[in-house]
Coordinates of C-alpha atoms in Angstrom, one line a residue:
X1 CA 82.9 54.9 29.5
X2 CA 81.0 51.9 27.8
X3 CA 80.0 48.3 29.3
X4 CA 80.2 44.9 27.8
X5 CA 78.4 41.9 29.8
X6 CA 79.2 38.6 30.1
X7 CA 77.3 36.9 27.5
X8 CA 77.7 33.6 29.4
X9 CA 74.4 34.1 31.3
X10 CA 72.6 35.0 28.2
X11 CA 73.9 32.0 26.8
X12 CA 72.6 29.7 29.6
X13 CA 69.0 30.9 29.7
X14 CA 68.8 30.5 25.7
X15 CA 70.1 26.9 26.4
X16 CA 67.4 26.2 28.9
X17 CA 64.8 27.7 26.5
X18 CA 65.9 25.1 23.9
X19 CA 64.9 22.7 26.3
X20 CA 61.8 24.1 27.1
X21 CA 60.8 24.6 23.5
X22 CA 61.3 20.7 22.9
X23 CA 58.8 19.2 25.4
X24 CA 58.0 15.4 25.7
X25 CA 55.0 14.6 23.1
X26 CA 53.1 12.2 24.9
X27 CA 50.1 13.9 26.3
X28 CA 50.3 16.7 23.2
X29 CA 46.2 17.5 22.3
X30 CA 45.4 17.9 18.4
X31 CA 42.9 20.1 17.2
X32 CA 40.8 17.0 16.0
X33 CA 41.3 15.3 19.5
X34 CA 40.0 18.4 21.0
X35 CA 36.9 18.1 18.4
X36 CA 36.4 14.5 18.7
X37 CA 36.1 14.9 22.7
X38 CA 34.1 18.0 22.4
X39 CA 31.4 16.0 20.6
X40 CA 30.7 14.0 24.1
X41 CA 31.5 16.5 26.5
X42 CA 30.2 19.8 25.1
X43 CA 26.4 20.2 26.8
X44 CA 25.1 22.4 23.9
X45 CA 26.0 19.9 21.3
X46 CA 24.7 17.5 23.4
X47 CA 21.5 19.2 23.5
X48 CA 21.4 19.7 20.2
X49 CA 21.5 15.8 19.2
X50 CA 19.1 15.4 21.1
X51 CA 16.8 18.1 19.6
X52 CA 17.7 16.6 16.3
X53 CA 16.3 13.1 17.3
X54 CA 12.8 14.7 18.7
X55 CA 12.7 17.0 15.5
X56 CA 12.9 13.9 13.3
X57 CA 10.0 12.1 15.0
X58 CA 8.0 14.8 13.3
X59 CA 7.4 12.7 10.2
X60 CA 6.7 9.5 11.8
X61 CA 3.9 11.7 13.6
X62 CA 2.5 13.2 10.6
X63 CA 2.6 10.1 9.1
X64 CA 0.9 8.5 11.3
X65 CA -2.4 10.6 10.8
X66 CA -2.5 9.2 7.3
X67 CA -2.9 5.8 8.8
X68 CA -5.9 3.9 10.0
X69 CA -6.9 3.9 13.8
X70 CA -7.9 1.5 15.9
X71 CA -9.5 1.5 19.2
X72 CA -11.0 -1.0 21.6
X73 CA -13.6 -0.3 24.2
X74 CA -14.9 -2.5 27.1
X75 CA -17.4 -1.9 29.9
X76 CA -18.5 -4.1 32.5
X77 CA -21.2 -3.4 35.0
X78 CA -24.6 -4.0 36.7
X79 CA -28.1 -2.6 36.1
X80 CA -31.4 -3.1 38.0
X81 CA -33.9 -2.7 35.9
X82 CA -37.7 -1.7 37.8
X83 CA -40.9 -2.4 35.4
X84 CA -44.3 -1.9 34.8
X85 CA -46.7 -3.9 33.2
X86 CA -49.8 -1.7 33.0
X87 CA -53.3 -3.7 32.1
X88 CA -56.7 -2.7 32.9
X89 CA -57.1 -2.1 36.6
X90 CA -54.2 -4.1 37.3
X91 CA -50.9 -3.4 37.2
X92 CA -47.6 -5.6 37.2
X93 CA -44.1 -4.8 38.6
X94 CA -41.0 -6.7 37.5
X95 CA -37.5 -6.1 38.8
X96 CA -34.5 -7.3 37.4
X97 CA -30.9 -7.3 38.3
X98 CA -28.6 -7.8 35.5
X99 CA -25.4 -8.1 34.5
X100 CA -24.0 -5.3 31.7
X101 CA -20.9 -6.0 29.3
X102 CA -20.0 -4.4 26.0
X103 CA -17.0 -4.7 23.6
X104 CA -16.1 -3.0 20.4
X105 CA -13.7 -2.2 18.5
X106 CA -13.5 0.4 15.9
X107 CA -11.3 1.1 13.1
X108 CA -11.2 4.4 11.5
X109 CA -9.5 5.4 8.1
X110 CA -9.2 8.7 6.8
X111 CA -10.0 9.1 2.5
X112 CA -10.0 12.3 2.2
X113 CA -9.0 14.9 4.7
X114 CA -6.5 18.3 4.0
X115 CA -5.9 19.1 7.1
X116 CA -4.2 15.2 8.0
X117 CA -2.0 15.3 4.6
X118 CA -0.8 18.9 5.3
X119 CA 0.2 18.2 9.0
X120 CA 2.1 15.2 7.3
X121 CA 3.6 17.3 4.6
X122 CA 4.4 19.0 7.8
X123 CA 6.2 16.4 9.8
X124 CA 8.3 16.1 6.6
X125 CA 9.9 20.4 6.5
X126 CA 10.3 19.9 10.5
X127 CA 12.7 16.4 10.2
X128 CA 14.0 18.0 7.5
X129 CA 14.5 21.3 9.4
X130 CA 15.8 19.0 12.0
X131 CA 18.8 18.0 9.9
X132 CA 19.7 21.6 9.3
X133 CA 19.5 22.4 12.8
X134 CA 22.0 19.7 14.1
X135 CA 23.9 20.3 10.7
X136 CA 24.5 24.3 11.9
X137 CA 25.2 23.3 15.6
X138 CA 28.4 20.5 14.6
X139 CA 29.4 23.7 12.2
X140 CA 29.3 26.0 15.3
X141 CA 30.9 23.7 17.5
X142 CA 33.6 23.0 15.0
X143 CA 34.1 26.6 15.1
X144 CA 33.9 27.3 18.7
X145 CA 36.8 24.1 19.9
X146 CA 39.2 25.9 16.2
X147 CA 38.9 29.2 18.0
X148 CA 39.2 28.4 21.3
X149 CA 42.3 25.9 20.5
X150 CA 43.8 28.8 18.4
X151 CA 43.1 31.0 21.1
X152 CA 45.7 29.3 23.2
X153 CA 48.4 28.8 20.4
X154 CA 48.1 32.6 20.3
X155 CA 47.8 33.2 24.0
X156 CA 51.1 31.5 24.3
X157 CA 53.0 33.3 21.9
X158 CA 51.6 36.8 23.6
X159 CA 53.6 35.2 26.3
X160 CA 56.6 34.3 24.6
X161 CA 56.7 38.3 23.3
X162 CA 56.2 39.3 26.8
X163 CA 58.8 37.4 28.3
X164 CA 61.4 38.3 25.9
X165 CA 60.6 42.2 26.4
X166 CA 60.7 41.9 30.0
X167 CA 63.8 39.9 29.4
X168 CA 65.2 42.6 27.5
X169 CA 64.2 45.6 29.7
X170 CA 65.7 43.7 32.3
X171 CA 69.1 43.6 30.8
X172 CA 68.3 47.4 29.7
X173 CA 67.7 48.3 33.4
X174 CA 71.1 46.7 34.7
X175 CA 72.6 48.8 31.6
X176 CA 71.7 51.5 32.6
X177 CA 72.2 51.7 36.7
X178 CA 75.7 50.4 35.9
X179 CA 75.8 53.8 33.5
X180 CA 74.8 55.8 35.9
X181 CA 76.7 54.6 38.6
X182 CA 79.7 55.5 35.5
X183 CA 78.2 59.1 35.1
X184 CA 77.3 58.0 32.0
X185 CA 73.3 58.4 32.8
X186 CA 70.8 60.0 34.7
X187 CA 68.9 59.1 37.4
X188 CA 66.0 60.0 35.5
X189 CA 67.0 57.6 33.0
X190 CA 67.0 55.1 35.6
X191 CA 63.3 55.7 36.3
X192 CA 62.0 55.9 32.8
X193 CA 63.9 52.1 32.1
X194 CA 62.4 51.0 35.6
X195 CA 59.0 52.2 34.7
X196 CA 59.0 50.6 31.3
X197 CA 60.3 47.2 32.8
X198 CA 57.5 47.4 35.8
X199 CA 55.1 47.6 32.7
X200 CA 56.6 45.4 31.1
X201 CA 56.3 42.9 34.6
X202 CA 52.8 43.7 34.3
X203 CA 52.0 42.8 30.6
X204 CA 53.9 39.6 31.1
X205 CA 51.6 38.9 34.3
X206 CA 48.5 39.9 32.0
X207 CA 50.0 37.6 29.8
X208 CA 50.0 34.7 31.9
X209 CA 46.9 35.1 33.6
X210 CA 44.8 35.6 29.6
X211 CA 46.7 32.1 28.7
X212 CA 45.6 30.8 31.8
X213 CA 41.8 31.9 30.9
X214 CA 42.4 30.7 27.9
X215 CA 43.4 26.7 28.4
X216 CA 40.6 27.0 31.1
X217 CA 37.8 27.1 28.1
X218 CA 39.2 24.7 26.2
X219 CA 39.2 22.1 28.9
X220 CA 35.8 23.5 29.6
X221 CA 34.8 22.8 26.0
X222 CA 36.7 19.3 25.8
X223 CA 36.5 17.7 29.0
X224 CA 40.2 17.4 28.6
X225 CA 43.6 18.3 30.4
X226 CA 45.6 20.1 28.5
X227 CA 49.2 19.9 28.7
X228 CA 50.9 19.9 26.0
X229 CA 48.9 21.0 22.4
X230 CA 49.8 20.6 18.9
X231 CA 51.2 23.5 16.8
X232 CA 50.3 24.2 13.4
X233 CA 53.7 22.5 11.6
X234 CA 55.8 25.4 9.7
X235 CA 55.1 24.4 6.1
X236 CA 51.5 24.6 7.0
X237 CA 50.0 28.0 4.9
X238 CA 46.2 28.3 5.1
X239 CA 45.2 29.6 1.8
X240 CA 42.0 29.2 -0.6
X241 CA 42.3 26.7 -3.6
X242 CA 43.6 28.3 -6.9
X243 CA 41.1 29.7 -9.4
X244 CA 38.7 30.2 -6.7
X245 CA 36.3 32.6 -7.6
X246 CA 33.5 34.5 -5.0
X247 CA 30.7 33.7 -7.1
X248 CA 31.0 30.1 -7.1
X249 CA 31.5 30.3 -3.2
X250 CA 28.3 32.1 -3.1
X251 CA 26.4 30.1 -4.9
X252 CA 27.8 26.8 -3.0
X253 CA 26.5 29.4 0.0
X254 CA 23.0 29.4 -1.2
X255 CA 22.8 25.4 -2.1
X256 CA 24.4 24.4 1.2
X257 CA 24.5 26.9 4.0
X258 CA 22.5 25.2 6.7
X259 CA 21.0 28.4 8.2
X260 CA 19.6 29.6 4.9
X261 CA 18.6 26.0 4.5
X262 CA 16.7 26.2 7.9
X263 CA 14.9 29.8 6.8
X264 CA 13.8 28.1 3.0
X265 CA 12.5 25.3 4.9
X266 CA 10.7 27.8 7.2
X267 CA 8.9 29.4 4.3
X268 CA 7.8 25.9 2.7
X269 CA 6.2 25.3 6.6
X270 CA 4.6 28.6 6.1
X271 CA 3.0 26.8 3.3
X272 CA 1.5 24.2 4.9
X273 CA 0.2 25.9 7.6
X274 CA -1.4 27.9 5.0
X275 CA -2.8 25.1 2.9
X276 CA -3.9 23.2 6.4
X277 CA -6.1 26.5 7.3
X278 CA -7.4 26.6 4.2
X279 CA -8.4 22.7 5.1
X280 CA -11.3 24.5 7.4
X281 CA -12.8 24.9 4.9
X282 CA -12.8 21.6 3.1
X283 CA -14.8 18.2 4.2
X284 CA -13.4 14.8 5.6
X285 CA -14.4 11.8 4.5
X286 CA -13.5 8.7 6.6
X287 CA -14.2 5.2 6.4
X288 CA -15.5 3.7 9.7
X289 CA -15.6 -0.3 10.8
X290 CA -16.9 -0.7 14.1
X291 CA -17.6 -4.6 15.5
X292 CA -18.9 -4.6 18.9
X293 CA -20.7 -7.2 21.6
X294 CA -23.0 -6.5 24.4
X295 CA -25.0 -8.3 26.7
X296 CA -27.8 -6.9 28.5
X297 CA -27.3 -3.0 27.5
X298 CA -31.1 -1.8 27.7
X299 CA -33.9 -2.8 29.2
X300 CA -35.7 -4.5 26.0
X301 CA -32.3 -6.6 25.5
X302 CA -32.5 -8.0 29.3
X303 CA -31.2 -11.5 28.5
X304 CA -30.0 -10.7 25.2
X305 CA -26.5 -10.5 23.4
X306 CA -26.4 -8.4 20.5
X307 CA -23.1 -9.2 18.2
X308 CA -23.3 -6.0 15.1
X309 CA -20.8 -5.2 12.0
X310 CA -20.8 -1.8 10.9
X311 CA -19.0 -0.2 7.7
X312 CA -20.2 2.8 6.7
X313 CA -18.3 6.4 5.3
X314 CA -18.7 9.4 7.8
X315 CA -17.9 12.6 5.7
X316 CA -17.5 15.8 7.9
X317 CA -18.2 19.2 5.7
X318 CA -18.1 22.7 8.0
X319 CA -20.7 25.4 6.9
X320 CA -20.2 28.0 9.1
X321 CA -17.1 28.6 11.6
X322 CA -17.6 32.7 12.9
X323 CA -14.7 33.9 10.2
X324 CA -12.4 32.4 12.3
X325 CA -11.5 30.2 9.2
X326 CA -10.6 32.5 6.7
X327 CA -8.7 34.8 9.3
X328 CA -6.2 31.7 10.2
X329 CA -5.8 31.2 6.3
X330 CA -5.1 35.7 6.3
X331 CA -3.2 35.2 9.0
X332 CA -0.8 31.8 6.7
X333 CA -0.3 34.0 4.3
X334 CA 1.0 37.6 5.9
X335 CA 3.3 34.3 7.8
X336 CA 4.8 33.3 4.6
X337 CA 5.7 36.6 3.9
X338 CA 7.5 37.2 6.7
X339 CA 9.6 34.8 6.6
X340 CA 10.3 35.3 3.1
X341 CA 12.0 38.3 4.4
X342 CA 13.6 36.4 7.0
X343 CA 14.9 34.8 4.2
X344 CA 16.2 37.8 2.0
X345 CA 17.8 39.1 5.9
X346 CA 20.0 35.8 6.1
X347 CA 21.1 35.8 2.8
X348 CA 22.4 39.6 3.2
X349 CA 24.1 38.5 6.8
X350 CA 26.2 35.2 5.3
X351 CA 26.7 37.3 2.1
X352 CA 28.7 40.0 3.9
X353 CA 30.1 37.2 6.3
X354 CA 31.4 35.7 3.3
X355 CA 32.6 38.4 1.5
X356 CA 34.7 39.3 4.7
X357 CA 36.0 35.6 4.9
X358 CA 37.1 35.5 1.5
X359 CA 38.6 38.8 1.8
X360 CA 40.5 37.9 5.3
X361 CA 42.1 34.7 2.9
X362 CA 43.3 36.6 0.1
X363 CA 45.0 39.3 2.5
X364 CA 46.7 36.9 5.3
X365 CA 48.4 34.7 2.2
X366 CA 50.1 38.5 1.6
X367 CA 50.2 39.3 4.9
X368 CA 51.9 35.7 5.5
X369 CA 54.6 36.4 3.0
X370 CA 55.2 39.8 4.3
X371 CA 55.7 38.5 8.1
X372 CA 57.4 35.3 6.7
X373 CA 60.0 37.9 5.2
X374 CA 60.0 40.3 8.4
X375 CA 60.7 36.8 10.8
X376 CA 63.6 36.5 8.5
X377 CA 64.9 39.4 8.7
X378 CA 65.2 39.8 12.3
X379 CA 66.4 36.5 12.8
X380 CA 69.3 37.6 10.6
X381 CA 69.1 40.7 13.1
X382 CA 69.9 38.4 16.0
X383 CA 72.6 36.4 14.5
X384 CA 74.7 39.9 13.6
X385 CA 73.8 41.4 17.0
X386 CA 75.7 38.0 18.2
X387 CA 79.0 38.6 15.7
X388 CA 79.1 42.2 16.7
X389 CA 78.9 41.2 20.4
X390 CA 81.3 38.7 19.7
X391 CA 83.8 41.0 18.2
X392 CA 83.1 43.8 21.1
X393 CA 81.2 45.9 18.5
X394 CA 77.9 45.3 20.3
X395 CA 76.4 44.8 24.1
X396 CA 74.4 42.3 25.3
X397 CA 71.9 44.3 25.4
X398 CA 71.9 44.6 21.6
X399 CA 71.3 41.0 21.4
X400 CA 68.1 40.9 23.7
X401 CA 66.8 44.0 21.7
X402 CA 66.9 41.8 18.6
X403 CA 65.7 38.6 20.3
X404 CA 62.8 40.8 21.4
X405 CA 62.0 42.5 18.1
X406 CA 62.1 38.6 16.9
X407 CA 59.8 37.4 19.6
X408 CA 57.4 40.3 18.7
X409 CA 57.5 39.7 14.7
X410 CA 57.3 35.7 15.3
X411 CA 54.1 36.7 17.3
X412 CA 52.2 38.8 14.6
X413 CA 53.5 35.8 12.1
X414 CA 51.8 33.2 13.9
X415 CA 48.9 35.0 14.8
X416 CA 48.4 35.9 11.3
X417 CA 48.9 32.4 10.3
X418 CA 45.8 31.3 12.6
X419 CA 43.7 33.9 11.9
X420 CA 43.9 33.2 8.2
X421 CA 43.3 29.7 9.2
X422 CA 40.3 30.4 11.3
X423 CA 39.1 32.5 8.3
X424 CA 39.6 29.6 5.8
X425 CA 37.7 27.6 8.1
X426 CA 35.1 30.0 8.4
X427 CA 34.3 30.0 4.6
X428 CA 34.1 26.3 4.6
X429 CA 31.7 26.5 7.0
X430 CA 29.5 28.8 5.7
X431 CA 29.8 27.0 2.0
X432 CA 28.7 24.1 3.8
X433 CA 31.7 22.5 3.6
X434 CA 32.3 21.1 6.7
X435 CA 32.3 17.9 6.8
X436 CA 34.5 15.0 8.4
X437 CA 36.8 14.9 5.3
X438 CA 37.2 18.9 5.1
X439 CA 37.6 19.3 8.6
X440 CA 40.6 16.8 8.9
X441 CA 41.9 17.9 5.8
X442 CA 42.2 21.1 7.3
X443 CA 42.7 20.2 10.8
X444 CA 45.8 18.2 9.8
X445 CA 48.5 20.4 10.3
X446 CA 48.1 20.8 14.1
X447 CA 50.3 17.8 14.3
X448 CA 51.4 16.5 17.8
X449 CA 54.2 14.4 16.8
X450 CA 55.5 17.7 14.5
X451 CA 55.1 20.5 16.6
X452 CA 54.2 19.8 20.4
X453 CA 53.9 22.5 22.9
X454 CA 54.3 22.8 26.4
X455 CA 51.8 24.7 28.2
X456 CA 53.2 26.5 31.4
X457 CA 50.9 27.5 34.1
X458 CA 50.3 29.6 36.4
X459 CA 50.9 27.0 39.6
X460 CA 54.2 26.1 37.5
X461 CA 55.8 30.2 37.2
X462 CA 57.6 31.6 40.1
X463 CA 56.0 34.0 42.2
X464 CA 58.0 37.0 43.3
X465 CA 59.8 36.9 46.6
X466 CA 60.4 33.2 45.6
X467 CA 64.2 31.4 45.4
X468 CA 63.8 32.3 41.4
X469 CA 64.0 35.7 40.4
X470 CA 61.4 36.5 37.6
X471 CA 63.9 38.1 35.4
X472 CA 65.5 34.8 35.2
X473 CA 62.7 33.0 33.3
X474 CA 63.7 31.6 29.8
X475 CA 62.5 32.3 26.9
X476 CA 59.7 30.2 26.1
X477 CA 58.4 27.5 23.6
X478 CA 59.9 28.9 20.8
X479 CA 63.1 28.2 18.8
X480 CA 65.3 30.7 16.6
X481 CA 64.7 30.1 13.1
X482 CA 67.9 28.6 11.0

């Protein structure tokens, strides 16, 4: 004895999934709105503009011990003054309460002096350094909102796949206690469908609850609510420019990348701090002006006022420091070495994350094709599992089978999609290539007005026990290919 359902119900729910899939756009995020509030909202960016500002005041600091210095002094005060007058047998005693005031100002101006112009050269690597800093952190962010965003575009085709095998064990379930009840199956074939389609309850739940997690960062990241985010548009393919060749990536790696730019300017510190150790060793010459004024300062000037110019070159030349000297100078060099070999480390690390980039490209454009052909072909699937159930050749059942196989292949093709994406994005970044132009180039395709989608969640499913029955959701937020 065989079965044929109604396909009327089936019918309904893929009509209320059509309407689902095409959601209002107002509201829809983009991928470079989700950036652009990011940049205010994320605290560790935030942090790290403003290390960038304090790391750039490094020059104006080093600087500014090449520069004359000027100081002012004033004291004010009173003095009693007891003397003696010793002569002969008789002897004289003369007190006198004054008043004391002094001014001066002094200005100092360094000629010569190693240790000043390193600590300047100094000031210069650390702004620099700065740069490369804040330059890594907007890369890192950019890459942390892309994954995070992409996160969720995946997250909510997982759900989509999850729905429509539930869906279809669902179906299978009724199927087969209607066969049973015909003598046409077992009751342990009753139990081994119910058990699939309890897991199957589950995974969709998991489903939910890891898209939920999922939005929940990237409102953490943006500040924003999400409910409805842009899609990548269906002619978008991620793949590398033509005639690109790894060695030239590489090298754009090694001119650009702004952590090895942060370990070569690391080294040139090392430097200085070498050459300014060796400055122990060296003398300083300044040239010192010094004008002052004061009244009354000692007891021979009681009643005078003194007004002096002084211009004179001090010059400052060590003999004899314990060692300590020449161990700090020791100690600048075995420094520079070390981070020489920082350096070599880093290069290896973005080397091999590069390689592995540039390899994830080149497969997902295959891999792209391949599920781009496989989407196809069970789309075609569905369409002659609806003729044959049409023409009484096939069951319902047959239908939701296909519809789930499509689901599941339209899942692995999107997630392929943005996983070559996020590797395409990846080698931008560590080329150094990620600036405002390249990032909305790339960004571009997550187009609200193009592709919006609804985000369901978890406040908006039914719950079991309530007046809709969870087997009765629609498919969601994605449409049948043509």
């Amino acid at each position: 004895m065989s079965f044929k359902l109604n396909a009327r119900p089936l019918l309904g729910v893929l009509a209320l999934a059509a309407c689902i899939v095409a959601p209002a756009t107002a509201g829809a995020v983009s991928l470079q709105e989700a950036l652009n509030a990011a940049r205010v909202n994320d605290p560790a960016f935030r942090a790290a503009a403003a290390e960038r500002k304090a790391g750039k005041l490094n020059e104006v600091i080093g600087r500014s011990l090449l520069l004359p210095s000027v100081v002012a002094n004033y004291s004010e005060g009173k003095a009693k003054y007891d003397r003696e007058f010793l002569g002969g047998t008789n002897t004289t005693t003369q007190t006198s309460d004054v008043d004391l005031k002094s001014y001066s100002i002094q200005l100092r101006q360094p000629l010569y002096s190693l240790d000043a112009a390193s600590r300047y050269d100094l000031g210069q690597e650390l702004a620099e350094e700065a740069d490369y800093i804040y330059q890594f952190n907007e890369f890192d962010l950019i890459q942390r909102i892309a994954t995070a965003y992409i996160e969720v575009l995946i997250a909510l085709e997982q759900l989509n796949a999850a729905n429509a095998q539930k869906l279809a064990l669902a179906e299978s379930l009724k199927l087969t206690q209607k066969q049973k009840a015909g003598g046409e199956s077992s009751r342990l074939d009753v139990l081994d469908v119910t058990a699939k389609h309890d897991l199957a309850k589950a995974q969709h739940l998991e489903a939910q609850h890891d898209l939920e997690s999922k939005v929940k960062n990237l409102e953490g990241l943006t500040g924003l609510v999400v409910v409805n985010i842009a899609g990548a548009t269906d002619e978008y393919i991620p793949a590398l420019p033509e005639n690109t060749v790894y060695d030239n990536l590489r090298q754009q790696m090694l001119a650009a990348n702004p952590e090895i730019l942060v370990a070569r300017s690391r080294i040139d510190q090392a430097k200085i701090q070498k050459k300014r150790a060796f400055a122990g060793h060296t003398p300083r010459v300044d040239f010192v002006a010094v004008k002052s004024l004061s009244e009354n300062d000692t007891v021979n000037t009681i009643n005078q006022i003194t007004d002096s110019e002084v211009m004179q070159v001090q010059m400052q030349l060590p003999l004899f420091s314990g060692f300590g000297t020449t161990a700090q100078v020791d100690q600048a060099v075995e420094k520079v070495r070390q981070e020489k070999a920082a350096l070599d480390e880093m290069v290896l690390q973005k080397d091999t994350e590069l390689r592995k980039a540039y390899s994830q490209c080149l497969l997902g454009k295959q891999k792209i094709e391949a599920y781009k052909q496989a989407v196809y072909s069970a789309n075609e699937a569905v369409k002659a599992a609806r003729l044959g159930q049409s023409a009484g050749l096939r069951v319902q059942l047959d239908e939701l089978n296909a519809l789930q196989q499509l689901y599941q292949t339209q899942r692995d093709y999107v997630r392929t999609r943005y996983e070559t994406m996020t590797a395409l994005l990846k080698l931008k970044l560590l080329t150094g290539a990620g600036g405002p132009e390249e990032v909305a180039s790339l960004f571009s395709a997550f187009d609200p007005a193009s592709r919006p989608v609804e985000i369901p969640r978890l406040l908006d499913l039914p719950v079991p026990g309530g007046q809709q029955n969870q087997e009765e959701l629609p498919l969601l937020n994605l449409p049948l290919l043509n």
